[in-house]
Amino acid sequence: MDAEVGGKFIPSEEFVLQKHAAFFDRNHDGVVYPWETFQGFRAIGCGIALSTVAAIFINIGLSGSTRPGKFPNPLFPIEIKNIHLGKHGSDSGSYDTEGRFVPEKFEEMFRKHAHTYPDALTSDELNELLKANRVPKDFAGWIGALSEWKILYLIAKDENGLLYKDKVRAVYDGTLFEQMEKEHSASKKNV
């Protein structure tokens, strides 16, 4: 499970969805507020508009489900230890209900939908993946999946419009954002 060391929240190694979300916990207290989500998106090089929309959408969408039984909070905090409770339908199944990574489901995405290149998705193949994963009448899940995947495609595709398997894997295990932050920080120093 997760732990707290020296007042800092440490995400679980087993429940990688926590590691994915913990990047946005800029002060490492186990809670992600909209301004931290905004700061996280800016840290990986996203513009102000995308960072703002993402912070609002993500925090409003996940706050209530990650804070079960608690009175609604107008600051829309997300509790990382409960991030698995924010898992929506119409997804790839690459996280199980507890937030653990499911390698078989991850590989299945590329086996079924990566037609042009076995280790990358084009924009059309990504749309096919989203359509194939839709659960009937799960409108919230459709919106959640569409938003997540389109943002990932926007920030992680290469110059040829390919979203490579290693980038997708890195977003699932929580390392992509850290890598992107280092790259963005280094590029700012070189300017």
PDB file of N, CA and C in Angstrom, residues 24 32-42 44 46-63 76 78 147-148 150-152 154-155 177:
ATOM      1  N   PHE A  24       1.309  14.681 -10.313  1.00  0.00           N
ATOM      2  CA  PHE A  24       0.604  15.946 -10.197  1.00  0.00           C
ATOM      3  C   PHE A  24       0.505  16.441  -8.749  1.00  0.00           C
ATOM      4  N   VAL A  32      -4.137  15.962  -4.673  1.00  0.00           N
ATOM      5  CA  VAL A  32      -3.875  16.796  -5.851  1.00  0.00           C
ATOM      6  C   VAL A  32      -5.005  17.816  -5.994  1.00  0.00           C
ATOM      7  N   TYR A  33      -4.648  19.083  -5.904  1.00  0.00           N
ATOM      8  CA  TYR A  33      -5.598  20.178  -6.094  1.00  0.00           C
ATOM      9  C   TYR A  33      -5.503  20.665  -7.534  1.00  0.00           C
ATOM     10  N   PRO A  34      -6.517  21.376  -8.021  1.00  0.00           N
ATOM     11  CA  PRO A  34      -6.487  21.843  -9.419  1.00  0.00           C
ATOM     12  C   PRO A  34      -5.231  22.645  -9.771  1.00  0.00           C
ATOM     13  N   TRP A  35      -4.737  23.468  -8.861  1.00  0.00           N
ATOM     14  CA  TRP A  35      -3.547  24.262  -9.169  1.00  0.00           C
ATOM     15  C   TRP A  35      -2.319  23.376  -9.315  1.00  0.00           C
ATOM     16  N   GLU A  36      -2.312  22.223  -8.623  1.00  0.00           N
ATOM     17  CA  GLU A  36      -1.201  21.287  -8.789  1.00  0.00           C
ATOM     18  C   GLU A  36      -1.301  20.565 -10.134  1.00  0.00           C
ATOM     19  N   THR A  37      -2.524  20.227 -10.525  1.00  0.00           N
ATOM     20  CA  THR A  37      -2.723  19.613 -11.839  1.00  0.00           C
ATOM     21  C   THR A  37      -2.254  20.588 -12.917  1.00  0.00           C
ATOM     22  N   PHE A  38      -2.639  21.846 -12.773  1.00  0.00           N
ATOM     23  CA  PHE A  38      -2.208  22.897 -13.702  1.00  0.00           C
ATOM     24  C   PHE A  38      -0.675  22.966 -13.747  1.00  0.00           C
ATOM     25  N   GLN A  39      -0.051  23.005 -12.578  1.00  0.00           N
ATOM     26  CA  GLN A  39       1.415  23.096 -12.513  1.00  0.00           C
ATOM     27  C   GLN A  39       2.076  21.873 -13.151  1.00  0.00           C
ATOM     28  N   GLY A  40       1.494  20.696 -12.950  1.00  0.00           N
ATOM     29  CA  GLY A  40       2.029  19.479 -13.550  1.00  0.00           C
ATOM     30  C   GLY A  40       1.976  19.523 -15.066  1.00  0.00           C
ATOM     31  N   PHE A  41       0.859  19.979 -15.605  1.00  0.00           N
ATOM     32  CA  PHE A  41       0.749  20.093 -17.062  1.00  0.00           C
ATOM     33  C   PHE A  41       1.719  21.140 -17.612  1.00  0.00           C
ATOM     34  N   ARG A  42       1.876  22.231 -16.907  1.00  0.00           N
ATOM     35  CA  ARG A  42       2.838  23.245 -17.344  1.00  0.00           C
ATOM     36  C   ARG A  42       4.259  22.689 -17.285  1.00  0.00           C
ATOM     37  N   ILE A  44       5.292  19.767 -17.884  1.00  0.00           N
ATOM     38  CA  ILE A  44       5.619  18.884 -19.005  1.00  0.00           C
ATOM     39  C   ILE A  44       5.554  19.616 -20.343  1.00  0.00           C
ATOM     40  N   CYS A  46       2.960  21.819 -21.483  1.00  0.00           N
ATOM     41  CA  CYS A  46       1.650  22.170 -22.045  1.00  0.00           C
ATOM     42  C   CYS A  46       1.395  23.658 -21.867  1.00  0.00           C
ATOM     43  N   GLY A  47       0.612  24.209 -22.772  1.00  0.00           N
ATOM     44  CA  GLY A  47       0.268  25.615 -22.720  1.00  0.00           C
ATOM     45  C   GLY A  47      -0.707  25.920 -21.594  1.00  0.00           C
ATOM     46  N   ILE A  48      -0.927  27.202 -21.394  1.00  0.00           N
ATOM     47  CA  ILE A  48      -1.810  27.653 -20.320  1.00  0.00           C
ATOM     48  C   ILE A  48      -3.243  27.169 -20.543  1.00  0.00           C
ATOM     49  N   ALA A  49      -3.741  27.255 -21.776  1.00  0.00           N
ATOM     50  CA  ALA A  49      -5.129  26.865 -22.053  1.00  0.00           C
ATOM     51  C   ALA A  49      -5.357  25.379 -21.764  1.00  0.00           C
ATOM     52  N   LEU A  50      -4.505  24.501 -22.310  1.00  0.00           N
ATOM     53  CA  LEU A  50      -4.671  23.060 -22.079  1.00  0.00           C
ATOM     54  C   LEU A  50      -4.503  22.738 -20.600  1.00  0.00           C
ATOM     55  N   SER A  51      -3.529  23.351 -19.957  1.00  0.00           N
ATOM     56  CA  SER A  51      -3.286  23.096 -18.536  1.00  0.00           C
ATOM     57  C   SER A  51      -4.486  23.497 -17.687  1.00  0.00           C
ATOM     58  N   THR A  52      -5.103  24.615 -18.029  1.00  0.00           N
ATOM     59  CA  THR A  52      -6.270  25.098 -17.288  1.00  0.00           C
ATOM     60  C   THR A  52      -7.466  24.169 -17.483  1.00  0.00           C
ATOM     61  N   VAL A  53      -7.755  23.844 -18.735  1.00  0.00           N
ATOM     62  CA  VAL A  53      -8.897  22.966 -19.029  1.00  0.00           C
ATOM     63  C   VAL A  53      -8.681  21.592 -18.395  1.00  0.00           C
ATOM     64  N   ALA A  54      -7.473  21.052 -18.512  1.00  0.00           N
ATOM     65  CA  ALA A  54      -7.175  19.740 -17.931  1.00  0.00           C
ATOM     66  C   ALA A  54      -7.345  19.761 -16.411  1.00  0.00           C
ATOM     67  N   ALA A  55      -6.855  20.809 -15.764  1.00  0.00           N
ATOM     68  CA  ALA A  55      -6.960  20.900 -14.303  1.00  0.00           C
ATOM     69  C   ALA A  55      -8.418  20.931 -13.863  1.00  0.00           C
ATOM     70  N   ILE A  56      -9.222  21.718 -14.544  1.00  0.00           N
ATOM     71  CA  ILE A  56     -10.641  21.808 -14.181  1.00  0.00           C
ATOM     72  C   ILE A  56     -11.335  20.475 -14.428  1.00  0.00           C
ATOM     73  N   PHE A  57     -11.184  19.936 -15.621  1.00  0.00           N
ATOM     74  CA  PHE A  57     -11.857  18.693 -16.013  1.00  0.00           C
ATOM     75  C   PHE A  57     -11.437  17.518 -15.122  1.00  0.00           C
ATOM     76  N   ILE A  58     -10.143  17.343 -14.937  1.00  0.00           N
ATOM     77  CA  ILE A  58      -9.628  16.207 -14.162  1.00  0.00           C
ATOM     78  C   ILE A  58     -10.055  16.299 -12.703  1.00  0.00           C
ATOM     79  N   ASN A  59      -9.867  17.446 -12.086  1.00  0.00           N
ATOM     80  CA  ASN A  59     -10.191  17.551 -10.668  1.00  0.00           C
ATOM     81  C   ASN A  59     -11.683  17.486 -10.393  1.00  0.00           C
ATOM     82  N   ILE A  60     -12.490  18.126 -11.221  1.00  0.00           N
ATOM     83  CA  ILE A  60     -13.941  18.013 -11.032  1.00  0.00           C
ATOM     84  C   ILE A  60     -14.379  16.570 -11.262  1.00  0.00           C
ATOM     85  N   GLY A  61     -13.801  15.930 -12.283  1.00  0.00           N
ATOM     86  CA  GLY A  61     -14.182  14.561 -12.618  1.00  0.00           C
ATOM     87  C   GLY A  61     -13.782  13.516 -11.594  1.00  0.00           C
ATOM     88  N   LEU A  62     -12.669  13.730 -10.902  1.00  0.00           N
ATOM     89  CA  LEU A  62     -12.152  12.692  -9.999  1.00  0.00           C
ATOM     90  C   LEU A  62     -12.317  12.980  -8.509  1.00  0.00           C
ATOM     91  N   SER A  63     -12.530  14.219  -8.151  1.00  0.00           N
ATOM     92  CA  SER A  63     -12.574  14.566  -6.733  1.00  0.00           C
ATOM     93  C   SER A  63     -13.631  13.771  -5.972  1.00  0.00           C
ATOM     94  N   PHE A  76     -12.076  20.772  -4.976  1.00  0.00           N
ATOM     95  CA  PHE A  76     -11.964  19.579  -5.822  1.00  0.00           C
ATOM     96  C   PHE A  76     -10.632  18.835  -5.684  1.00  0.00           C
ATOM     97  N   ILE A  78      -8.162  15.636  -5.196  1.00  0.00           N
ATOM     98  CA  ILE A  78      -8.132  14.219  -5.571  1.00  0.00           C
ATOM     99  C   ILE A  78      -7.225  13.516  -4.571  1.00  0.00           C
ATOM    100  N   SER A 147     -10.951  12.039 -23.613  1.00  0.00           N
ATOM    101  CA  SER A 147     -10.117  13.134 -23.101  1.00  0.00           C
ATOM    102  C   SER A 147      -8.710  12.652 -22.767  1.00  0.00           C
ATOM    103  N   GLU A 148      -8.610  11.560 -22.032  1.00  0.00           N
ATOM    104  CA  GLU A 148      -7.305  11.035 -21.632  1.00  0.00           C
ATOM    105  C   GLU A 148      -6.448  10.692 -22.847  1.00  0.00           C
ATOM    106  N   LYS A 150      -6.807  11.558 -26.073  1.00  0.00           N
ATOM    107  CA  LYS A 150      -6.517  12.666 -26.991  1.00  0.00           C
ATOM    108  C   LYS A 150      -5.438  13.579 -26.405  1.00  0.00           C
ATOM    109  N   ILE A 151      -5.471  13.810 -25.102  1.00  0.00           N
ATOM    110  CA  ILE A 151      -4.407  14.605 -24.483  1.00  0.00           C
ATOM    111  C   ILE A 151      -3.084  13.852 -24.584  1.00  0.00           C
ATOM    112  N   LEU A 152      -3.098  12.550 -24.291  1.00  0.00           N
ATOM    113  CA  LEU A 152      -1.870  11.762 -24.405  1.00  0.00           C
ATOM    114  C   LEU A 152      -1.333  11.815 -25.829  1.00  0.00           C
ATOM    115  N   LEU A 154      -1.811  14.123 -28.078  1.00  0.00           N
ATOM    116  CA  LEU A 154      -1.345  15.482 -28.341  1.00  0.00           C
ATOM    117  C   LEU A 154       0.048  15.725 -27.762  1.00  0.00           C
ATOM    118  N   ILE A 155       0.283  15.279 -26.550  1.00  0.00           N
ATOM    119  CA  ILE A 155       1.552  15.589 -25.888  1.00  0.00           C
ATOM    120  C   ILE A 155       2.657  14.566 -26.145  1.00  0.00           C
ATOM    121  N   PHE A 177       5.489  11.327 -17.395  1.00  0.00           N
ATOM    122  CA  PHE A 177       5.415  12.731 -16.993  1.00  0.00           C
ATOM    123  C   PHE A 177       6.739  13.218 -16.403  1.00  0.00           C
TER     124      PHE A 177
END
